[in-house]
Each structure stands twice: as C-alpha cells, then as structure tokens.
mmCIF file of C-alpha atoms and ligand atoms in Angstrom:
data_model
loop_
_atom_site.group_PDB
_atom_site.id
_atom_site.type_symbol
_atom_site.label_atom_id
_atom_site.label_comp_id
_atom_site.label_asym_id
_atom_site.label_seq_id
_atom_site.Cartn_x
_atom_site.Cartn_y
_atom_site.Cartn_z
ATOM 1 C CA MET A 1345 153.653 44.674 132.063
ATOM 2 C CA ARG A 1346 156.465 45.510 129.700
ATOM 3 C CA VAL A 1347 159.215 42.893 129.462
ATOM 4 C CA LYS A 1348 162.499 44.672 130.082
ATOM 5 C CA LEU A 1349 165.075 44.596 127.305
ATOM 6 C CA ALA A 1350 168.869 44.617 127.568
ATOM 7 C CA ALA A 1351 170.139 45.266 124.053
ATOM 8 C CA GLY A 1352 173.784 45.326 123.040
ATOM 9 C CA ASN A 1353 174.961 47.208 119.963
ATOM 10 C CA TRP A 1354 178.371 45.910 118.966
ATOM 11 C CA LYS A 1355 178.708 48.595 116.248
ATOM 12 C CA MET A 1356 181.737 47.886 114.016
ATOM 13 C CA ASN A 1357 183.342 45.528 116.514
ATOM 14 C CA GLY A 1358 183.621 41.781 116.598
ATOM 15 C CA LEU A 1359 185.170 38.896 114.713
ATOM 16 C CA ALA A 1360 184.158 35.252 114.824
ATOM 17 C CA ALA A 1361 186.431 34.661 117.812
ATOM 18 C CA ASP A 1362 184.360 37.118 119.835
ATOM 19 C CA LEU A 1363 181.335 34.823 119.674
ATOM 20 C CA ALA A 1364 182.832 33.190 122.768
ATOM 21 C CA GLU A 1365 181.368 36.173 124.648
ATOM 22 C CA ILE A 1366 177.895 34.911 123.745
ATOM 23 C CA ASP A 1367 178.674 31.481 125.173
ATOM 24 C CA ALA A 1368 179.923 33.115 128.372
ATOM 25 C CA LEU A 1369 176.867 35.366 128.591
ATOM 26 C CA ALA A 1370 174.456 32.483 128.098
ATOM 27 C CA ALA A 1371 176.303 30.366 130.646
ATOM 28 C CA ALA A 1372 176.269 33.120 133.275
ATOM 29 C CA HIS A 1373 172.644 34.168 132.643
ATOM 30 C CA PRO A 1374 170.798 31.066 131.424
ATOM 31 C CA ALA A 1375 167.320 32.314 132.355
ATOM 32 C CA PRO A 1376 167.204 36.102 132.733
ATOM 33 C CA ARG A 1377 163.867 37.763 133.530
ATOM 34 C CA SER A 1378 164.735 40.425 130.963
ATOM 35 C CA GLU A 1379 164.875 39.903 127.238
ATOM 36 C CA VAL A 1380 168.495 39.902 126.054
ATOM 37 C CA LEU A 1381 169.529 40.989 122.570
ATOM 38 C CA ILE A 1382 172.877 41.442 120.839
ATOM 39 C CA CYS A 1383 173.175 43.309 117.535
ATOM 40 C CA PRO A 1384 176.560 42.297 116.094
ATOM 41 C CA PRO A 1385 177.967 43.452 112.765
ATOM 42 C CA ALA A 1386 176.042 41.817 109.908
ATOM 43 C CA THR A 1387 178.948 39.464 109.190
ATOM 44 C CA LEU A 1388 178.292 37.722 112.511
ATOM 45 C CA ILE A 1389 174.490 37.542 112.513
ATOM 46 C CA SER A 1390 174.086 34.033 111.157
ATOM 47 C CA LEU A 1391 177.024 32.652 113.133
ATOM 48 C CA MET A 1392 175.754 34.222 116.326
ATOM 49 C CA ALA A 1393 172.175 33.102 115.699
ATOM 50 C CA ALA A 1394 173.344 29.506 115.265
ATOM 51 C CA ARG A 1395 175.511 29.705 118.354
ATOM 52 C CA ALA A 1396 172.817 31.334 120.503
ATOM 53 C CA ALA A 1397 169.961 29.080 119.359
ATOM 54 C CA GLY A 1398 167.983 27.630 122.246
ATOM 55 C CA GLY A 1399 169.572 30.029 124.724
ATOM 56 C CA PRO A 1400 168.529 33.353 126.229
ATOM 57 C CA VAL A 1401 170.314 35.633 123.737
ATOM 58 C CA LYS A 1402 168.435 36.970 120.709
ATOM 59 C CA VAL A 1403 170.262 38.386 117.710
ATOM 60 C CA GLY A 1404 169.564 41.618 115.855
ATOM 61 C CA ALA A 1405 170.990 43.882 113.166
ATOM 62 C CA GLN A 1406 172.226 47.466 113.293
ATOM 63 C CA CYS A 1407 170.570 48.915 110.178
ATOM 64 C CA CYS A 1408 168.749 47.871 107.026
ATOM 65 C CA HIS A 1409 167.991 49.192 103.557
ATOM 66 C CA PRO A 1410 164.418 50.337 102.935
ATOM 67 C CA ALA A 1411 164.045 48.372 99.678
ATOM 68 C CA GLU A 1412 163.146 44.687 99.521
ATOM 69 C CA SER A 1413 165.899 43.876 97.020
ATOM 70 C CA GLY A 1414 167.627 45.375 94.013
ATOM 71 C CA ALA A 1415 170.641 47.280 92.772
ATOM 72 C CA HIS A 1416 172.027 48.611 96.066
ATOM 73 C CA THR A 1417 175.625 47.452 96.223
ATOM 74 C CA GLY A 1418 176.811 46.703 99.717
ATOM 75 C CA ASP A 1419 173.419 47.076 101.383
ATOM 76 C CA LEU A 1420 171.283 44.493 103.151
ATOM 77 C CA SER A 1421 167.504 44.205 103.114
ATOM 78 C CA ALA A 1422 165.417 43.476 106.183
ATOM 79 C CA ALA A 1423 164.421 40.121 104.689
ATOM 80 C CA MET A 1424 168.100 39.168 104.381
ATOM 81 C CA LEU A 1425 168.700 40.043 108.022
ATOM 82 C CA ALA A 1426 165.681 38.016 109.109
ATOM 83 C CA ASP A 1427 166.861 35.152 106.906
ATOM 84 C CA ALA A 1428 170.267 35.271 108.615
ATOM 85 C CA GLY A 1429 168.644 34.923 112.032
ATOM 86 C CA ALA A 1430 167.952 38.482 113.186
ATOM 87 C CA SER A 1431 164.736 39.157 115.062
ATOM 88 C CA TYR A 1432 165.326 42.887 115.670
ATOM 89 C CA VAL A 1433 166.949 45.740 113.799
ATOM 90 C CA ILE A 1434 168.156 49.086 115.107
ATOM 91 C CA VAL A 1435 167.233 52.020 112.865
ATOM 92 C CA GLY A 1436 168.087 55.695 113.113
ATOM 93 C CA HIS A 1437 171.156 55.318 115.305
ATOM 94 C CA SER A 1438 172.864 58.712 115.558
ATOM 95 C CA GLU A 1439 176.028 57.226 114.022
ATOM 96 C CA ARG A 1440 173.989 56.221 110.933
ATOM 97 C CA ARG A 1441 172.307 59.624 110.897
ATOM 98 C CA ALA A 1442 175.736 61.344 111.084
ATOM 99 C CA ASP A 1443 177.949 58.999 109.017
ATOM 100 C CA HIS A 1444 175.437 58.205 106.272
ATOM 101 C CA GLY A 1445 173.240 61.289 106.286
ATOM 102 C CA GLU A 1446 170.142 59.295 107.179
ATOM 103 C CA GLY A 1447 167.226 61.566 108.044
ATOM 104 C CA ASP A 1448 163.859 60.873 109.618
ATOM 105 C CA ASP A 1449 162.289 59.926 106.275
ATOM 106 C CA ASP A 1450 165.013 57.341 105.641
ATOM 107 C CA VAL A 1451 164.662 55.954 109.135
ATOM 108 C CA ARG A 1452 160.904 55.661 108.828
ATOM 109 C CA ALA A 1453 161.265 53.833 105.485
ATOM 110 C CA GLN A 1454 163.804 51.445 107.011
ATOM 111 C CA ALA A 1455 161.516 50.817 109.972
ATOM 112 C CA ARG A 1456 158.605 50.105 107.643
ATOM 113 C CA ALA A 1457 160.706 47.642 105.667
ATOM 114 C CA ALA A 1458 161.839 45.935 108.849
ATOM 115 C CA LEU A 1459 158.294 45.539 110.142
ATOM 116 C CA ALA A 1460 157.190 44.192 106.759
ATOM 117 C CA ALA A 1461 159.924 41.547 107.010
ATOM 118 C CA GLY A 1462 158.673 40.521 110.439
ATOM 119 C CA LEU A 1463 161.477 42.158 112.426
ATOM 120 C CA ARG A 1464 160.986 44.239 115.549
ATOM 121 C CA VAL A 1465 162.483 47.708 115.253
ATOM 122 C CA ILE A 1466 164.458 49.760 117.741
ATOM 123 C CA VAL A 1467 164.092 53.369 116.599
ATOM 124 C CA CYS A 1468 166.776 55.648 118.036
ATOM 125 C CA VAL A 1469 166.233 59.286 118.913
ATOM 126 C CA GLY A 1470 168.398 61.766 120.780
ATOM 127 C CA GLU A 1471 169.600 65.334 120.939
ATOM 128 C CA THR A 1472 173.091 66.724 120.409
ATOM 129 C CA GLU A 1473 174.806 68.645 123.165
ATOM 130 C CA ALA A 1474 174.197 71.945 121.357
ATOM 131 C CA GLN A 1475 170.500 71.131 121.107
ATOM 132 C CA ARG A 1476 170.324 70.351 124.843
ATOM 133 C CA ASP A 1477 172.246 73.512 125.695
ATOM 134 C CA ALA A 1478 169.719 75.481 123.649
ATOM 135 C CA SER A 1479 166.862 73.828 125.611
ATOM 136 C CA ASN A 1480 165.599 72.153 122.440
ATOM 137 C CA THR A 1481 165.779 68.560 123.652
ATOM 138 C CA LEU A 1482 162.066 67.809 123.799
ATOM 139 C CA ASP A 1483 161.375 69.533 120.458
ATOM 140 C CA ILE A 1484 164.096 67.463 118.803
ATOM 141 C CA ILE A 1485 162.783 64.229 120.323
ATOM 142 C CA SER A 1486 159.243 65.108 119.316
ATOM 143 C CA GLY A 1487 160.287 65.757 115.720
ATOM 144 C CA GLN A 1488 162.332 62.566 115.485
ATOM 145 C CA LEU A 1489 159.499 60.469 116.902
ATOM 146 C CA ALA A 1490 156.976 61.999 114.510
ATOM 147 C CA GLY A 1491 159.288 61.619 111.525
ATOM 148 C CA SER A 1492 161.041 58.317 112.193
ATOM 149 C CA VAL A 1493 158.350 56.075 113.659
ATOM 150 C CA PRO A 1494 155.993 54.576 111.080
ATOM 151 C CA ASP A 1495 152.221 54.479 111.608
ATOM 152 C CA LEU A 1496 151.581 50.757 111.655
ATOM 153 C CA VAL A 1497 153.265 49.634 114.842
ATOM 154 C CA THR A 1498 152.190 47.537 117.784
ATOM 155 C CA GLY A 1499 153.278 47.526 121.384
ATOM 156 C CA ASP A 1500 155.279 44.432 120.561
ATOM 157 C CA ASN A 1501 157.167 45.323 117.403
ATOM 158 C CA LEU A 1502 158.322 48.845 118.260
ATOM 159 C CA VAL A 1503 161.029 49.790 120.750
ATOM 160 C CA ILE A 1504 162.280 53.358 121.187
ATOM 161 C CA ALA A 1505 165.864 54.024 122.280
ATOM 162 C CA TYR A 1506 166.618 57.441 123.742
ATOM 163 C CA GLU A 1507 170.309 58.011 123.105
ATOM 164 C CA PRO A 1508 171.584 61.538 123.750
ATOM 165 C CA VAL A 1509 174.315 61.953 121.132
ATOM 166 C CA TRP A 1510 176.656 63.595 123.633
ATOM 167 C CA ALA A 1511 176.416 60.618 125.991
ATOM 168 C CA ILE A 1512 177.413 57.984 123.419
ATOM 169 C CA GLY A 1513 180.900 56.640 124.027
ATOM 170 C CA THR A 1514 181.843 59.598 126.211
ATOM 171 C CA GLY A 1515 181.388 58.261 129.728
ATOM 172 C CA ARG A 1516 178.950 61.134 130.352
ATOM 173 C CA THR A 1517 175.295 60.542 131.094
ATOM 174 C CA PRO A 1518 172.337 62.817 131.712
ATOM 175 C CA THR A 1519 171.119 63.087 135.300
ATOM 176 C CA THR A 1520 168.410 60.639 136.248
ATOM 177 C CA ASP A 1521 165.964 63.583 136.285
ATOM 178 C CA GLN A 1522 166.919 64.449 132.712
ATOM 179 C CA ILE A 1523 166.513 60.822 131.608
ATOM 180 C CA GLY A 1524 163.135 60.616 133.352
ATOM 181 C CA GLU A 1525 161.927 63.827 131.745
ATOM 182 C CA VAL A 1526 162.666 62.546 128.235
ATOM 183 C CA HIS A 1527 161.335 59.021 128.843
ATOM 184 C CA ASP A 1528 158.085 60.361 130.336
ATOM 185 C CA PHE A 1529 157.792 62.697 127.360
ATOM 186 C CA ILE A 1530 158.332 59.848 124.880
ATOM 187 C CA ARG A 1531 155.700 57.755 126.684
ATOM 188 C CA ALA A 1532 153.206 60.615 126.476
ATOM 189 C CA ARG A 1533 153.887 61.131 122.758
ATOM 190 C CA LEU A 1534 153.438 57.423 122.049
ATOM 191 C CA GLU A 1535 150.150 57.328 123.953
ATOM 192 C CA ALA A 1536 148.907 60.460 122.173
ATOM 193 C CA ARG A 1537 149.723 59.050 118.748
ATOM 194 C CA PHE A 1538 148.948 55.353 119.113
ATOM 195 C CA GLY A 1539 146.500 55.271 122.018
ATOM 196 C CA ALA A 1540 147.044 54.060 125.553
ATOM 197 C CA GLY A 1541 147.148 50.347 124.721
ATOM 198 C CA VAL A 1542 149.986 50.523 122.228
ATOM 199 C CA GLY A 1543 151.611 53.584 123.803
ATOM 200 C CA ARG A 1544 151.966 51.917 127.187
ATOM 201 C CA SER A 1545 153.297 48.646 125.731
ATOM 202 C CA VAL A 1546 156.213 50.026 123.712
ATOM 203 C CA ARG A 1547 159.533 49.595 125.508
ATOM 204 C CA ILE A 1548 161.661 52.737 125.903
ATOM 205 C CA LEU A 1549 165.391 52.081 126.307
ATOM 206 C CA TYR A 1550 168.049 54.482 127.505
ATOM 207 C CA GLY A 1551 171.399 54.413 125.673
ATOM 208 C CA GLY A 1552 174.656 56.300 126.131
ATOM 209 C CA SER A 1553 177.533 55.247 128.408
ATOM 210 C CA VAL A 1554 175.507 52.633 130.306
ATOM 211 C CA LYS A 1555 177.941 50.634 132.448
ATOM 212 C CA PRO A 1556 177.681 48.152 135.310
ATOM 213 C CA GLY A 1557 178.392 51.048 137.687
ATOM 214 C CA ASN A 1558 175.478 53.279 136.630
ATOM 215 C CA ALA A 1559 172.924 50.725 135.398
ATOM 216 C CA THR A 1560 171.022 50.339 138.674
ATOM 217 C CA GLU A 1561 170.314 54.035 139.079
ATOM 218 C CA ILE A 1562 169.323 54.430 135.434
ATOM 219 C CA PHE A 1563 166.975 51.416 135.571
ATOM 220 C CA ALA A 1564 165.201 52.919 138.594
ATOM 221 C CA VAL A 1565 164.016 55.872 136.478
ATOM 222 C CA SER A 1566 160.354 55.896 135.447
ATOM 223 C CA ASN A 1567 159.633 54.651 131.939
ATOM 224 C CA VAL A 1568 163.133 53.223 131.497
ATOM 225 C CA ASP A 1569 162.431 49.696 130.259
ATOM 226 C CA GLY A 1570 166.023 48.694 129.599
ATOM 227 C CA ALA A 1571 169.130 49.870 127.815
ATOM 228 C CA LEU A 1572 170.822 49.992 124.444
ATOM 229 C CA VAL A 1573 174.451 49.413 125.330
ATOM 230 C CA GLY A 1574 177.490 49.988 123.138
ATOM 231 C CA GLY A 1575 180.973 49.503 124.586
ATOM 232 C CA ALA A 1576 179.850 47.649 127.714
ATOM 233 C CA SER A 1577 178.015 45.033 125.618
ATOM 234 C CA LEU A 1578 181.227 43.700 124.086
ATOM 235 C CA LYS A 1579 182.308 41.767 127.158
ATOM 236 C CA ALA A 1580 180.080 39.165 128.777
ATOM 237 C CA THR A 1581 181.099 40.195 132.278
ATOM 238 C CA ASP A 1582 180.073 43.843 131.804
ATOM 239 C CA PHE A 1583 176.916 43.113 129.846
ATOM 240 C CA GLY A 1584 176.014 40.344 132.265
ATOM 241 C CA ALA A 1585 176.239 42.790 135.168
ATOM 242 C CA ILE A 1586 173.908 45.160 133.302
ATOM 243 C CA ILE A 1587 171.445 42.295 132.680
ATOM 244 C CA ALA A 1588 171.570 41.418 136.386
ATOM 245 C CA ALA A 1589 170.849 45.056 137.317
ATOM 246 C CA LEU A 1590 167.900 45.124 134.913
ATOM 247 C CA ASP A 1591 166.532 41.845 136.261
ATOM 248 C CA GLU A 1592 166.552 43.331 139.747
ATOM 249 C CA ALA A 1593 165.037 46.704 138.785
HETATM 250 P P1 13P B 2210 178.009 53.411 124.457
HETATM 251 O O1 13P B 2210 177.288 52.511 125.440
HETATM 252 O O2 13P B 2210 179.330 52.876 124.026
HETATM 253 O O3 13P B 2210 178.039 54.823 124.953
HETATM 254 O O4 13P B 2210 177.117 53.429 123.115
HETATM 255 C C1 13P B 2210 175.750 53.641 123.201
HETATM 256 C C2 13P B 2210 175.153 53.381 121.882
HETATM 257 O O5 13P B 2210 175.337 54.120 120.941
HETATM 258 C C3 13P B 2210 174.333 52.161 121.737
HETATM 259 O O6 13P B 2210 173.650 52.166 120.526
#
C-alpha cells in the first residue's frame, strides 16, 4: 500500500516567525496516518528541521542545482539541502520551468543529483490551459514524464505531482474525472517504464488550488495519493484540515 503524502510548498513565503505554524500543525496532528511534508524557502530549512525534529512534519526543498558543488553563485546543491535537514526536494515545478527556463533535461539532471544526495524527489508535471484546450494534455504529461524522470528510481524515492498550470493559485481545479484520467495515465506510464513493482509504489500527488473545501473529493479519485499544496499549506488550520481529509480518504 502506498503511504499517502500531504506536501506543502511554501514557495517564496515565510519568515522565521512563521515557523509557529509548524508547532501548531504538529500539535493538532501529532500522529497522522499520512506522511506530512513542508517545503519552505531554503532560508528556513534548517530552522524548520530543528523545530520539527521528533514530530510528524518532514522538511523538504523547492529546487536544487544539478551540480554537486562549484561556481554557481546563489544556487544550492542537493547535498547542501540534505545537510540542512531536507529529506525531499521538489523539481520541475511549473514556476521554475517558467521563471527560470528550466526544461525537462534540467529537471532530470536536478532529480538525478537529488537522488544521489539521498533525497526523495517530487517531479512536477502539468499542462497549460492552452495545451488542455488543444486536447494535448496527455501528450504533454507523457513527454514531461519521459524527459524529467531519471531512470534509476525506486517506488520509495520518486513522487510525481500532477499540477495543471492553469489550476495553480487560481482557485480553479479540473473535474474529478479529468484528475482521474491524468493520474491513471501517469500510473500506466510509470508501470510501463519501471515495471509493476516500482510503477505501483510511486506516489502520485495532485496539486493546484487544493483547499480544505475540495480536498475530500479530490482524494477520493483513483490514483490520487495525496496533494502538493501551495497557498493552503501556509496556515496550520487549512493544511491540517487537508491532512485530516487525506487521513480519512
Ligand atoms: P496552490 O495550492 O496555491 O494553487 O499552489 C499549488 C502549487 O503550485 C503547489 O506546488
């Protein structure tokens, strides 16, 4: 059975004072059935890891550089993130793809570096609205999976997040049928590429305007193993409600 995963992506939000949300989350959900992860900005990783130690909340990063070290001003290697206390890293988020021009080859190299540093990777895929309108969703997802996911993965160290670009931060979500279609498709692609054992073990998260009010219906969809949550992960009350919905799914 796949352990469900509630992952929060704080994006470029959060100062040290906001670590109180982690205390509140841990106090309200001391022993969730689901795995709980927060990916704060890199400035907070070590502080959050220290604060969350021994509790239910794991800490992750939002991106990493593909190189182990070197002359890359402003960047962070996977080993640095692991050293700071991260156990996961998100790669290929659509905001990285758009803001920093990261393509599938970059994402795959970052994922490889993360795995080599002992991190689990959450590889993001998702279509734009124009691509969905042109009925290209599954082709886009297929290409991103083939290009962004490295070969040497296990059922444990790879997570896929399906995040339709048009659903991120907009309050709009696909229908549950649309989510199910893409998640079933991703599952089939993973099984075809990695075999049934690995393919059935990889968690597939949905991301894009997940809120307490829509979490239950999204978590009832086949092959939805959790969520990657942006805005609603910033407050312990909202994220806690999403964790509770996932625990009950
Ligand atoms: P929102 O939940 O704010 O739509 O963001 C989703 C997301 O991009 C998570 O990575």
